[in-house]
PDB file of C-alpha atoms in Angstrom:
ATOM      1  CA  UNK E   1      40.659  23.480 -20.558  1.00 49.00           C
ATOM      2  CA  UNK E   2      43.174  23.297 -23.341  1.00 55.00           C
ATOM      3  CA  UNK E   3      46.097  26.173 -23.069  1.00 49.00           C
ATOM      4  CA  UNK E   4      46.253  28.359 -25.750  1.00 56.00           C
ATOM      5  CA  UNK E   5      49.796  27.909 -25.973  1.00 58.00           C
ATOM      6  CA  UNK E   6      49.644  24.097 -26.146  1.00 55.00           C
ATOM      7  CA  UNK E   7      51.031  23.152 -29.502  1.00 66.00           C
ATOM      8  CA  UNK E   8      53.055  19.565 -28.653  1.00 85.00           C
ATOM      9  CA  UNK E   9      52.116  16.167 -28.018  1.00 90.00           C
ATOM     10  CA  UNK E  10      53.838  13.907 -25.759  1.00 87.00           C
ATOM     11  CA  UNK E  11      54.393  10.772 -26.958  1.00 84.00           C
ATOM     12  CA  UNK E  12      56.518   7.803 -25.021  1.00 84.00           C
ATOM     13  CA  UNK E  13      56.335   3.794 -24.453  1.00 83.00           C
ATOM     14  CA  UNK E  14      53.062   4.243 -22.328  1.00 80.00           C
ATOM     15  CA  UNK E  15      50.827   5.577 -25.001  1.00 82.00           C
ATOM     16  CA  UNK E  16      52.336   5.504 -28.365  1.00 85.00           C
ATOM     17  CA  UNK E  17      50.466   3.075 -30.732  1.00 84.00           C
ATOM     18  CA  UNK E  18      47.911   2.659 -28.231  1.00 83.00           C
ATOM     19  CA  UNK E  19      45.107   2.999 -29.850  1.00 85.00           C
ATOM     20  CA  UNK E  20      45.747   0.896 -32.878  1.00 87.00           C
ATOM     21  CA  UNK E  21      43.503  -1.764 -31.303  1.00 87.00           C
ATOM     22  CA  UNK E  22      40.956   1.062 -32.289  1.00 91.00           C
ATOM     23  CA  UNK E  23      42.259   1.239 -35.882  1.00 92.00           C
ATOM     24  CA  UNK E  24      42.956   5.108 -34.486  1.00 94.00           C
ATOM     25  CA  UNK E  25      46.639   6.384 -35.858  1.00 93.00           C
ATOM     26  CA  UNK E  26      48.309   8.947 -33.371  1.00 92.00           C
ATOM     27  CA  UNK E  27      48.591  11.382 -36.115  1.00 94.00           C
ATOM     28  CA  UNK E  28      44.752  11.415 -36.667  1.00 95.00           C
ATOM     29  CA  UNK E  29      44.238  11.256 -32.882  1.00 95.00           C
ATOM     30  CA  UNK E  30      46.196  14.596 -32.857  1.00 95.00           C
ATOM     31  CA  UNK E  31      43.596  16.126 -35.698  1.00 95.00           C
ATOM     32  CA  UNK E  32      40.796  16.224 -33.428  1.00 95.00           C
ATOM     33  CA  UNK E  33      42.085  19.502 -31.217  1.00 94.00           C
ATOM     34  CA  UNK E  34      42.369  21.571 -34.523  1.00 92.00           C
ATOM     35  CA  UNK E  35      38.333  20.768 -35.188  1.00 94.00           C
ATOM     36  CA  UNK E  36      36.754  24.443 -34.747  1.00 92.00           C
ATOM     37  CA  UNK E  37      34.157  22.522 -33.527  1.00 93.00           C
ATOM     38  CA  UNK E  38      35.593  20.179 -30.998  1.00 93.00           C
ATOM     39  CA  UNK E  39      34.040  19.996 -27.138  1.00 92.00           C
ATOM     40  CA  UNK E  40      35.797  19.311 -24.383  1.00 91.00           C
ATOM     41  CA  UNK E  41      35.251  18.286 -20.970  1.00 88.00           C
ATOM     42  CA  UNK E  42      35.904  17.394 -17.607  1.00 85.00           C
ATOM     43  CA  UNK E  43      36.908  13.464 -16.465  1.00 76.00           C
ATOM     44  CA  UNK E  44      35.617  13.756 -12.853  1.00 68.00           C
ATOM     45  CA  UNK E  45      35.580   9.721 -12.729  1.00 66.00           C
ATOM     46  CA  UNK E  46      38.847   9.364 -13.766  1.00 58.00           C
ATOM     47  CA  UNK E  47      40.579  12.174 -12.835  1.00 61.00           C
ATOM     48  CA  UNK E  48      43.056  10.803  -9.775  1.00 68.00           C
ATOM     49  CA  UNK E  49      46.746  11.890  -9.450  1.00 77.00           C
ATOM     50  CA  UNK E  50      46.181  14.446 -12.723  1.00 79.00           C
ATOM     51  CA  UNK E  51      43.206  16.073 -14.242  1.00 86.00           C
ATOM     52  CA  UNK E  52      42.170  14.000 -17.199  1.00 89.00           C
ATOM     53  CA  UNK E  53      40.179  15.758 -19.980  1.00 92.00           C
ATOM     54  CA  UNK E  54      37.678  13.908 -22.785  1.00 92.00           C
ATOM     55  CA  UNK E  55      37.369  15.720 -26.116  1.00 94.00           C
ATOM     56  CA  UNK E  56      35.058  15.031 -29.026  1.00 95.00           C
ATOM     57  CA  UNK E  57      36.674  16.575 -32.596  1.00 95.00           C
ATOM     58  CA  UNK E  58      36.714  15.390 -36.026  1.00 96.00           C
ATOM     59  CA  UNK E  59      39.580  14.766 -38.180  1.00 96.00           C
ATOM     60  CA  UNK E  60      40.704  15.762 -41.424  1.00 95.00           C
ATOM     61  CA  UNK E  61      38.727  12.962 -42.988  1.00 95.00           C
ATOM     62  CA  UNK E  62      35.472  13.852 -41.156  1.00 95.00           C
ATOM     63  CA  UNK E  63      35.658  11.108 -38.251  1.00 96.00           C
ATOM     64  CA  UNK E  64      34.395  11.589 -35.111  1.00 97.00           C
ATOM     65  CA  UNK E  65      36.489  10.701 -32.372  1.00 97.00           C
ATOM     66  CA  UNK E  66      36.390  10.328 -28.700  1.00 96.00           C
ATOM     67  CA  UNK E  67      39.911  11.213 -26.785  1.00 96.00           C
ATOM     68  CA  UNK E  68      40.817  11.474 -23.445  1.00 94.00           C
ATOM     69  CA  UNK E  69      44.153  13.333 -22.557  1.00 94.00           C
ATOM     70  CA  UNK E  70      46.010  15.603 -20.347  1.00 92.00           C
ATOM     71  CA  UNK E  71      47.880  18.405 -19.972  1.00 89.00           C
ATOM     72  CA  UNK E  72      51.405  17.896 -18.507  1.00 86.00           C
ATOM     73  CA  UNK E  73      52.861  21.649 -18.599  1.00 85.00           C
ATOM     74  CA  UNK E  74      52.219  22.835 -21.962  1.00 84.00           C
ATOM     75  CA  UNK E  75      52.211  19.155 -23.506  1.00 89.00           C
ATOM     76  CA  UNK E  76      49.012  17.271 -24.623  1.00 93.00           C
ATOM     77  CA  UNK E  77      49.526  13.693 -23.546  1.00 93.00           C
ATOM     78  CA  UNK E  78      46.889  11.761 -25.141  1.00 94.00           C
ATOM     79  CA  UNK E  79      45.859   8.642 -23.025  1.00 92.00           C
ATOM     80  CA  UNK E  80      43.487   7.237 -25.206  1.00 93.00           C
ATOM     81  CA  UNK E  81      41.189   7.529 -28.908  1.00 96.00           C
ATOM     82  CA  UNK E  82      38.348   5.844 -30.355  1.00 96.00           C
ATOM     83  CA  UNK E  83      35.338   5.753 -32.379  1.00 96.00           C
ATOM     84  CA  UNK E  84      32.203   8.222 -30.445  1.00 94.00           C
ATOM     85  CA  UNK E  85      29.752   5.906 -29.575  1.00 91.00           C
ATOM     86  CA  UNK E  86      25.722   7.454 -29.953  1.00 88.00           C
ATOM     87  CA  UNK E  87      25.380   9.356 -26.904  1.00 85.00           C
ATOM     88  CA  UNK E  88      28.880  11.559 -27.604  1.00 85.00           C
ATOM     89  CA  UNK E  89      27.809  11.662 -31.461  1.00 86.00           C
ATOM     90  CA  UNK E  90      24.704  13.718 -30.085  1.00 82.00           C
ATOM     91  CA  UNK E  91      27.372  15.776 -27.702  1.00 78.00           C
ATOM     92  CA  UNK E  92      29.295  17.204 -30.406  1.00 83.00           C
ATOM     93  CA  UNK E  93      26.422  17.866 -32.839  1.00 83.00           C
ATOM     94  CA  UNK E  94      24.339  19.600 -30.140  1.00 76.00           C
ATOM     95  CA  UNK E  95      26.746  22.029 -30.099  1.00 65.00           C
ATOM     96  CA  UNK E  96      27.832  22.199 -33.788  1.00 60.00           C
TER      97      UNK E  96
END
C-alpha cells in the first residue's frame, strides 16, 4: 500500500490548506502515517486516472483521522483529511 521508502509529502496549489474547512492542519494530516496502528485501504470508488488510498491513523494528540491520498512515485500526495465518522472509528479500533 504505502512504500517503505515513502518519506515526502507533496504539497502544491491543489491541496495545500485544503482541509482547513475541516479544522485539519497539513502537518497533523501528515501524523497519521507514523500511527503504528494506522489501516489503510483501497479507494475502488474513487480510484480513476490513479489509485487513491484511504487511511485511518491518529495523531500526536490522539485524533482520529480519516485521509485519502496517493502515491505519485515515492511522494504521498494527500488529497484530503477529516474527522472519522462512527463506522471508520470502529475500523481502526477493530484492528487496534
Amino acid at each position: 500500500m504505502i512504500s517503505e521508502d515513502a518519506v515526502f509529502f507533496k504539497w502544491d496549489i491543489g491541496n495545500i490548506g485544503k482541509n482547513k474547512k475541516h479544522t485539519v492542519g497539513d502537518e497533523e494530516a501528515e501524523e497519521v502515517f507514523f500511527d503504528t496502528n494506522k489501516k489503510t485501504f483501497t479507494d475502488r470508488v474513487h480510484s480513476g486516472q490513479e489509485k487513491r488510498l484511504r487511511l485511518v491513523g491518529k495523531t500526536r494528540n490522539n485524533r482520529l483521522l480519516f485521509v485519502v491520498f496517493t502515491m505519485r512515485g515515492k511522494d504521498i500526495r494527500i488529497i484530503s483529511a477529516r474527522d472519522v465518522n462512527k463506522k471508520e472509528v470502529y475500523l481502526y479500533e477493530k484492528t487496534t
